């Protein structure tokens, strides 16, 4: 059995959020469909500096019409507004990071999917729930600034680190759309890729996209500047079979922050496959997991990898250090998690739910 490495404990009063200092992992649940067996309902906080020990559970809303907890679809942070946002199929919540209190919950016409927030913390691109529009949202008020039409099944969203472009993944299309954030209009596209696009990631300079697509155990590469597909990379040595969730072999891909490696989810074989992030994208190793992975992200410093199956993996050694467990010692799994760093009770940094490359120079 895996156990967390126990380090000298910091004094943390979960009733006094202002006491937080250090690095914390915020995990929204139910973050695997609406399954309550992966950590229940709420926003779970783990201390990354002390073996990813459970700190507290923050009460959230986000309910189906029958009052049961709804599927969490996305998570994002505005450091500038000291807020964390959770989208579910039906609604969008804004939660204060200092108090843990819900500032507002907005029911969104057409539902919600996986959103992304601008680097200045003011604007959110919020897809409808696998429907025809993206909503541009004011992060302070939750008001919709603009609706961007023209999609089949809006799904995943990445706001580029430059703040100039947003990358829009329609899972009913082989094209990755690019929106200009000054006009909030789609101005270009990348592809066509080999099939409909599923999770994807981009590098810090916003020159390349690494894309998973339906029916592929592997990934494809697109040029964000020219709009052309550049490469198709297959996982070698592993077969393809039925997948319990998401319906596609590879659902989840991330770049390490230093952009040296690509980590790819394999749902059928319950593994992560690690590749070099430069051509010819050499396959380096594979890592077994305890459950089907549907997502992968990394800590800001690139030290830890977080698959949605609940493991905490040391990126350098590839070793599973521990697994996330809640206050009841139940295993926690979620496809929606972010790191937030605090200094003297103030949130000062946060990453994105996508495993984004962060080399901007």
CSV table of C-alpha atoms in Angstrom, one decimal:
chain,number,residue,atom,x,y,z
A,1,UNK,CA,0.0,0.0,0.0
A,2,UNK,CA,1.2,3.5,-0.8
A,3,UNK,CA,1.7,5.9,2.1
A,4,UNK,CA,2.5,9.6,2.1
A,5,UNK,CA,5.9,10.7,3.3
A,6,UNK,CA,5.3,12.4,6.7
A,7,UNK,CA,7.1,15.7,7.2
A,8,UNK,CA,7.0,18.1,10.2
A,9,UNK,CA,3.5,19.5,10.1
A,10,UNK,CA,2.7,23.2,9.7
A,11,UNK,CA,0.1,24.8,11.9
A,12,UNK,CA,-3.0,25.0,9.8
A,13,UNK,CA,-6.3,26.0,11.2
A,14,UNK,CA,-8.8,25.0,8.6
A,15,UNK,CA,-11.3,27.5,10.0
A,16,UNK,CA,-8.9,30.3,9.4
A,17,UNK,CA,-8.0,30.4,5.8
A,18,UNK,CA,-5.7,33.4,6.4
A,19,UNK,CA,-3.3,31.0,8.1
A,20,UNK,CA,-2.4,29.3,4.9
A,21,UNK,CA,1.1,29.6,3.5
A,22,UNK,CA,2.7,27.3,1.0
A,23,UNK,CA,1.5,25.2,-1.9
A,24,UNK,CA,-1.9,23.7,-2.0
A,25,UNK,CA,-3.8,21.4,-4.4
A,26,UNK,CA,-7.5,22.3,-4.8
A,27,UNK,CA,-9.6,19.4,-6.1
A,28,UNK,CA,-13.2,19.8,-7.1
A,29,UNK,CA,-15.5,16.8,-6.7
A,30,UNK,CA,-17.5,15.0,-8.1
A,31,UNK,CA,-14.9,15.5,-10.8
A,32,UNK,CA,-15.4,12.2,-12.5
A,33,UNK,CA,-18.9,12.4,-13.9
A,34,UNK,CA,-21.2,12.7,-10.9
A,35,UNK,CA,-19.7,9.7,-9.2
A,36,UNK,CA,-19.6,10.3,-5.4
A,37,UNK,CA,-17.2,7.4,-4.8
A,38,UNK,CA,-14.1,9.5,-5.8
A,39,UNK,CA,-14.2,12.0,-2.9
A,40,UNK,CA,-17.8,13.0,-2.4
A,41,UNK,CA,-19.0,16.6,-3.0
A,42,UNK,CA,-17.1,19.8,-2.4
A,43,UNK,CA,-13.7,21.4,-2.9
A,44,UNK,CA,-10.9,19.4,-1.3
A,45,UNK,CA,-7.6,21.1,-0.3
A,46,UNK,CA,-4.3,19.2,0.1
A,47,UNK,CA,-1.0,20.4,1.5
A,48,UNK,CA,1.6,19.8,-1.3
A,49,UNK,CA,4.5,20.7,1.0
A,50,UNK,CA,3.6,18.0,3.5
A,51,UNK,CA,3.0,14.7,1.7
A,52,UNK,CA,-0.3,16.0,0.1
A,53,UNK,CA,-2.0,15.7,3.4
A,54,UNK,CA,-5.7,16.5,3.4
A,55,UNK,CA,-6.4,19.9,4.9
A,56,UNK,CA,-10.1,20.7,4.6
A,57,UNK,CA,-13.2,20.3,2.6
A,58,UNK,CA,-14.9,23.6,1.4
A,59,UNK,CA,-18.7,23.3,0.9
A,60,UNK,CA,-19.8,24.0,-2.6
A,61,UNK,CA,-23.1,24.1,-4.5
A,62,UNK,CA,-23.6,22.9,-8.1
A,63,UNK,CA,-26.6,20.5,-8.0
A,64,UNK,CA,-28.7,18.7,-10.5
A,65,UNK,CA,-32.4,19.6,-10.5
A,66,UNK,CA,-33.0,16.6,-8.3
A,67,UNK,CA,-30.6,18.3,-5.7
A,68,UNK,CA,-28.0,15.6,-6.1
A,69,UNK,CA,-24.4,16.9,-6.7
A,70,UNK,CA,-23.8,17.6,-10.4
A,71,UNK,CA,-20.8,16.7,-12.5
A,72,UNK,CA,-18.0,19.2,-12.0
A,73,UNK,CA,-16.9,20.2,-15.5
A,74,UNK,CA,-14.1,22.7,-14.9
A,75,UNK,CA,-12.0,24.6,-12.3
A,76,UNK,CA,-10.1,27.9,-12.7
A,77,UNK,CA,-8.6,30.7,-10.6
A,78,UNK,CA,-8.5,34.5,-10.7
A,79,UNK,CA,-5.6,35.5,-8.3
A,80,UNK,CA,-6.5,39.1,-8.9
A,81,UNK,CA,-10.1,38.6,-7.7
A,82,UNK,CA,-9.0,36.1,-4.9
A,83,UNK,CA,-11.5,33.6,-6.3
A,84,UNK,CA,-11.7,30.1,-7.5
A,85,UNK,CA,-14.5,29.1,-10.0
A,86,UNK,CA,-16.2,25.7,-10.4
A,87,UNK,CA,-18.4,24.9,-13.4
A,88,UNK,CA,-20.9,22.1,-13.4
A,89,UNK,CA,-23.3,20.9,-16.1
A,90,UNK,CA,-25.9,23.5,-14.9
A,91,UNK,CA,-24.0,26.4,-13.2
A,92,UNK,CA,-20.9,28.4,-12.5
A,93,UNK,CA,-19.8,29.2,-8.9
A,94,UNK,CA,-17.4,31.8,-7.6
A,95,UNK,CA,-15.8,31.1,-4.3
A,96,UNK,CA,-13.7,33.5,-2.2
A,97,UNK,CA,-10.2,32.0,-1.5
A,98,UNK,CA,-9.8,33.7,1.9
A,99,UNK,CA,-13.1,32.7,3.4
A,100,UNK,CA,-14.2,29.7,1.4
A,101,UNK,CA,-17.6,31.3,1.0
A,102,UNK,CA,-19.6,31.2,-2.2
A,103,UNK,CA,-19.8,34.7,-3.6
A,104,UNK,CA,-22.3,33.8,-6.3
A,105,UNK,CA,-23.7,30.9,-8.3
A,106,UNK,CA,-25.1,31.6,-11.8
A,107,UNK,CA,-27.3,29.2,-13.6
A,108,UNK,CA,-26.1,29.3,-17.2
A,109,UNK,CA,-28.5,28.9,-20.2
A,110,UNK,CA,-27.1,26.0,-22.2
A,111,UNK,CA,-25.0,24.7,-19.3
A,112,UNK,CA,-21.3,24.8,-18.7
A,113,UNK,CA,-18.2,22.9,-19.6
A,114,UNK,CA,-14.4,23.3,-19.1
A,115,UNK,CA,-13.5,27.0,-18.9
A,116,UNK,CA,-10.4,29.1,-18.8
A,117,UNK,CA,-9.5,32.6,-17.3
A,118,UNK,CA,-7.4,35.4,-18.8
A,119,UNK,CA,-4.0,36.0,-17.2
A,120,UNK,CA,-5.3,39.3,-15.8
A,121,UNK,CA,-8.0,37.4,-14.0
A,122,UNK,CA,-10.9,39.5,-15.4
A,123,UNK,CA,-12.4,37.4,-18.3
A,124,UNK,CA,-13.5,33.8,-18.6
A,125,UNK,CA,-14.2,31.8,-21.7
A,126,UNK,CA,-17.0,29.4,-20.7
A,127,UNK,CA,-18.2,26.8,-23.1
A,128,UNK,CA,-21.8,25.7,-23.1
A,129,UNK,CA,-22.3,22.1,-22.2
A,130,UNK,CA,-21.3,20.4,-25.4
A,131,UNK,CA,-23.6,22.8,-27.3
A,132,UNK,CA,-23.2,25.5,-29.9
A,133,UNK,CA,-21.7,28.5,-28.1
A,134,UNK,CA,-18.9,29.8,-26.0
A,135,UNK,CA,-19.8,32.4,-23.4
A,136,UNK,CA,-17.4,35.3,-22.6
A,137,UNK,CA,-17.9,36.0,-18.9
A,138,UNK,CA,-17.0,38.8,-16.5
A,139,UNK,CA,-15.2,37.0,-13.7
A,140,UNK,CA,-16.3,39.6,-11.1
A,141,UNK,CA,-20.0,39.6,-11.7
A,142,UNK,CA,-20.6,36.4,-13.7
A,143,UNK,CA,-22.4,38.4,-16.3
A,144,UNK,CA,-22.1,37.2,-19.9
A,145,UNK,CA,-20.2,39.8,-22.0
A,146,UNK,CA,-20.6,38.1,-25.4
A,147,UNK,CA,-21.7,34.8,-26.9
A,148,UNK,CA,-19.5,33.2,-29.6
A,149,UNK,CA,-21.6,30.9,-31.9
A,150,UNK,CA,-20.7,28.5,-34.6
A,151,UNK,CA,-19.8,25.2,-32.8
A,152,UNK,CA,-21.2,21.7,-32.7
A,153,UNK,CA,-20.1,20.5,-29.2
A,154,UNK,CA,-18.2,23.2,-27.3
A,155,UNK,CA,-16.0,21.5,-24.7
A,156,UNK,CA,-12.4,22.4,-23.6
A,157,UNK,CA,-10.8,25.9,-23.4
A,158,UNK,CA,-7.3,27.2,-23.0
A,159,UNK,CA,-6.5,30.9,-22.5
A,160,UNK,CA,-3.0,31.4,-23.8
A,161,UNK,CA,-0.4,32.8,-21.4
A,162,UNK,CA,0.0,35.9,-23.5
A,163,UNK,CA,-3.7,36.7,-23.0
A,164,UNK,CA,-4.1,37.5,-26.7
A,165,UNK,CA,-5.7,34.3,-27.8
A,166,UNK,CA,-8.1,31.6,-26.6
A,167,UNK,CA,-8.0,28.0,-28.0
A,168,UNK,CA,-11.4,26.4,-28.4
A,169,UNK,CA,-11.9,22.6,-28.6
A,170,UNK,CA,-15.2,21.5,-30.3
A,171,UNK,CA,-15.5,17.7,-29.8
A,172,UNK,CA,-17.7,17.5,-32.8
A,173,UNK,CA,-15.0,18.9,-35.1
A,174,UNK,CA,-11.4,18.0,-36.3
A,175,UNK,CA,-10.5,21.7,-36.2
A,176,UNK,CA,-9.1,23.6,-33.2
A,177,UNK,CA,-10.5,27.1,-33.2
A,178,UNK,CA,-8.6,30.3,-32.1
A,179,UNK,CA,-10.3,33.4,-30.8
A,180,UNK,CA,-8.9,36.9,-30.6
A,181,UNK,CA,-9.5,38.3,-27.1
A,182,UNK,CA,-9.7,41.9,-28.2
A,183,UNK,CA,-12.8,41.2,-30.4
A,184,UNK,CA,-14.0,37.9,-28.8
A,185,UNK,CA,-14.3,36.4,-32.3
A,186,UNK,CA,-12.9,33.3,-33.9
A,187,UNK,CA,-10.1,34.4,-36.3
A,188,UNK,CA,-8.3,31.2,-37.3
A,189,UNK,CA,-8.2,27.5,-36.9
A,190,UNK,CA,-5.7,24.6,-36.9
A,191,UNK,CA,-6.2,21.3,-38.6
A,192,UNK,CA,-7.9,19.3,-39.7
A,193,UNK,CA,-6.7,16.7,-37.2
A,194,UNK,CA,-7.2,13.0,-37.7
A,195,UNK,CA,-10.6,12.9,-35.9
A,196,UNK,CA,-12.7,14.9,-33.5
A,197,UNK,CA,-10.5,16.8,-30.9
A,198,UNK,CA,-10.5,15.7,-27.3
A,199,UNK,CA,-8.3,17.2,-24.5
A,200,UNK,CA,-5.3,19.2,-25.8
A,201,UNK,CA,-2.5,21.4,-24.5
A,202,UNK,CA,-0.3,24.1,-25.8
A,203,UNK,CA,3.2,25.4,-25.2
A,204,UNK,CA,4.0,28.7,-23.5
A,205,UNK,CA,4.9,30.6,-26.7
A,206,UNK,CA,1.6,29.5,-28.3
A,207,UNK,CA,3.2,28.0,-31.3
A,208,UNK,CA,2.3,24.3,-30.9
A,209,UNK,CA,-0.8,22.3,-29.8
A,210,UNK,CA,-0.6,18.7,-28.7
A,211,UNK,CA,-4.0,17.2,-29.3
A,212,UNK,CA,-5.7,13.9,-28.5
A,213,UNK,CA,-8.4,12.8,-30.9
A,214,UNK,CA,-11.1,10.2,-31.0
A,215,UNK,CA,-10.0,6.5,-31.5
A,216,UNK,CA,-6.3,7.3,-31.2
A,217,UNK,CA,-3.9,5.9,-28.6
A,218,UNK,CA,-1.4,8.7,-29.1
A,219,UNK,CA,-1.5,12.3,-30.0
A,220,UNK,CA,-1.2,14.8,-32.9
A,221,UNK,CA,0.7,18.0,-33.2
A,222,UNK,CA,-0.6,21.3,-34.7
A,223,UNK,CA,1.1,24.5,-35.6
A,224,UNK,CA,-0.8,27.4,-34.0
A,225,UNK,CA,0.7,30.0,-36.3
A,226,UNK,CA,0.3,28.3,-39.8
A,227,UNK,CA,-2.8,26.3,-38.9
A,228,UNK,CA,-1.3,23.1,-40.2
A,229,UNK,CA,-1.2,19.6,-38.6
A,230,UNK,CA,2.4,18.6,-38.3
A,231,UNK,CA,2.6,15.1,-36.8
A,232,UNK,CA,0.8,12.1,-35.6
A,233,UNK,CA,2.4,10.0,-32.8
A,234,UNK,CA,1.2,6.5,-31.8
A,235,UNK,CA,1.8,4.7,-28.5
A,236,UNK,CA,3.9,1.7,-29.3
A,237,UNK,CA,3.7,-1.7,-27.5
A,238,UNK,CA,0.2,-1.3,-26.1
A,239,UNK,CA,-3.2,-2.4,-27.5
A,240,UNK,CA,-6.5,-0.7,-27.7
A,241,UNK,CA,-9.7,-1.9,-26.2
A,242,UNK,CA,-13.0,-0.7,-24.7
A,243,UNK,CA,-12.7,2.3,-22.3
A,244,UNK,CA,-15.1,2.7,-19.4
A,245,UNK,CA,-15.3,6.5,-19.7
A,246,UNK,CA,-14.8,9.1,-22.5
A,247,UNK,CA,-15.1,6.5,-25.3
A,248,UNK,CA,-11.6,7.1,-26.6
A,249,UNK,CA,-8.2,5.5,-25.8
A,250,UNK,CA,-6.3,8.7,-25.0
A,251,UNK,CA,-8.3,11.3,-23.1
A,252,UNK,CA,-5.9,13.6,-21.3
A,253,UNK,CA,-2.5,15.1,-22.3
A,254,UNK,CA,-0.1,17.5,-20.6
A,255,UNK,CA,3.2,19.2,-21.2
A,256,UNK,CA,5.6,19.5,-18.2
A,257,UNK,CA,6.0,23.2,-17.4
A,258,UNK,CA,9.6,23.1,-18.7
A,259,UNK,CA,8.2,21.6,-22.0
A,260,UNK,CA,10.7,18.7,-22.0
A,261,UNK,CA,8.1,16.0,-21.8
A,262,UNK,CA,4.5,15.1,-22.9
A,263,UNK,CA,2.5,12.9,-20.6
A,264,UNK,CA,-0.4,11.0,-22.2
A,265,UNK,CA,-3.4,9.2,-20.7
A,266,UNK,CA,-4.2,5.6,-21.7
A,267,UNK,CA,-7.7,4.7,-20.5
A,268,UNK,CA,-7.8,1.1,-21.6
A,269,UNK,CA,-4.4,0.1,-20.2
A,270,UNK,CA,-4.8,2.4,-17.1
A,271,UNK,CA,-1.4,4.0,-17.7
A,272,UNK,CA,0.4,7.2,-18.4
A,273,UNK,CA,2.8,7.2,-21.4
A,274,UNK,CA,5.7,9.6,-21.3
A,275,UNK,CA,7.2,11.1,-24.5
A,276,UNK,CA,10.0,13.6,-25.3
A,277,UNK,CA,8.4,16.9,-26.2
A,278,UNK,CA,10.7,17.5,-29.2
A,279,UNK,CA,10.6,15.7,-32.5
A,280,UNK,CA,10.6,12.8,-33.2
A,281,UNK,CA,8.7,12.6,-29.9
A,282,UNK,CA,10.4,9.5,-28.5
A,283,UNK,CA,8.4,7.3,-26.2
A,284,UNK,CA,10.3,7.2,-23.0
A,285,UNK,CA,8.4,5.1,-20.5
A,286,UNK,CA,5.0,4.1,-19.1
A,287,UNK,CA,3.6,4.4,-15.6
A,288,UNK,CA,0.8,2.1,-14.3
A,289,UNK,CA,-2.1,3.7,-12.4
A,290,UNK,CA,-4.8,2.5,-10.0
A,291,UNK,CA,-7.7,3.5,-12.2
A,292,UNK,CA,-8.6,4.8,-15.6
A,293,UNK,CA,-6.9,8.2,-16.2
A,294,UNK,CA,-9.1,10.8,-18.0
A,295,UNK,CA,-6.9,13.9,-17.3
A,296,UNK,CA,-3.3,14.9,-16.4
A,297,UNK,CA,-1.9,18.1,-14.9
A,298,UNK,CA,1.3,19.3,-13.2
A,299,UNK,CA,2.4,21.4,-10.3
A,300,UNK,CA,3.7,24.8,-11.2
A,301,UNK,CA,7.3,23.8,-10.5
A,302,UNK,CA,7.0,20.7,-12.6
A,303,UNK,CA,7.9,18.4,-9.6
A,304,UNK,CA,4.6,16.6,-9.4
A,305,UNK,CA,2.2,15.0,-11.9
A,306,UNK,CA,-1.5,14.6,-11.1
A,307,UNK,CA,-3.5,12.1,-13.1
A,308,UNK,CA,-7.2,12.1,-12.4
A,309,UNK,CA,-6.9,8.6,-11.0
A,310,UNK,CA,-5.6,10.1,-7.8
A,311,UNK,CA,-1.8,9.4,-7.7
A,312,UNK,CA,0.8,12.0,-6.9
A,313,UNK,CA,3.8,11.1,-9.2
A,314,UNK,CA,7.4,12.4,-8.9
A,315,UNK,CA,8.0,13.6,-12.5
A,316,UNK,CA,11.8,13.1,-12.3
A,317,UNK,CA,11.8,9.6,-10.9
A,318,UNK,CA,8.4,8.5,-12.3
A,319,UNK,CA,7.6,7.0,-8.9
A,320,UNK,CA,4.1,7.2,-7.3
A,321,UNK,CA,4.7,9.0,-4.0
A,322,UNK,CA,1.2,8.8,-2.6
A,323,UNK,CA,-2.5,8.8,-3.5
A,324,UNK,CA,-4.9,11.5,-2.6
A,325,UNK,CA,-7.3,10.6,0.3
A,326,UNK,CA,-10.0,12.6,2.0
A,327,UNK,CA,-10.8,13.1,5.7
A,328,UNK,CA,-12.5,9.7,5.7
A,329,UNK,CA,-9.4,8.0,4.2
A,330,UNK,CA,-11.4,7.5,1.0
A,331,UNK,CA,-9.5,7.6,-2.3
A,332,UNK,CA,-10.0,10.9,-4.2
A,333,UNK,CA,-10.0,11.2,-8.0
A,334,UNK,CA,-10.9,14.1,-10.2
A,335,UNK,CA,-10.3,15.6,-13.6
A,336,UNK,CA,-10.6,19.1,-12.2
A,337,UNK,CA,-7.7,20.3,-9.9
A,338,UNK,CA,-5.4,23.3,-9.7
A,339,UNK,CA,-2.4,24.4,-7.5
A,340,UNK,CA,-2.8,27.6,-5.6
A,341,UNK,CA,0.2,29.1,-3.7
A,342,UNK,CA,-0.3,31.3,-0.6
A,343,UNK,CA,2.0,33.7,1.2
A,344,UNK,CA,0.7,34.9,4.6
A,345,UNK,CA,-2.8,33.9,3.8
A,346,UNK,CA,-2.8,35.6,0.4
A,347,UNK,CA,-3.1,33.7,-2.8
A,348,UNK,CA,-0.2,34.7,-5.0
A,349,UNK,CA,0.0,32.1,-7.8
A,350,UNK,CA,-2.1,29.5,-9.5
A,351,UNK,CA,-1.7,27.1,-12.4
A,352,UNK,CA,-4.3,26.0,-14.9
A,353,UNK,CA,-6.3,22.7,-14.9
A,354,UNK,CA,-4.6,21.9,-18.3
A,355,UNK,CA,-1.0,20.8,-18.2
A,356,UNK,CA,0.3,23.8,-20.1
A,357,UNK,CA,3.9,24.5,-21.1
A,358,UNK,CA,5.2,27.6,-19.4
A,359,UNK,CA,8.3,28.5,-21.4
A,360,UNK,CA,7.5,31.9,-22.8
A,361,UNK,CA,10.9,33.0,-23.9
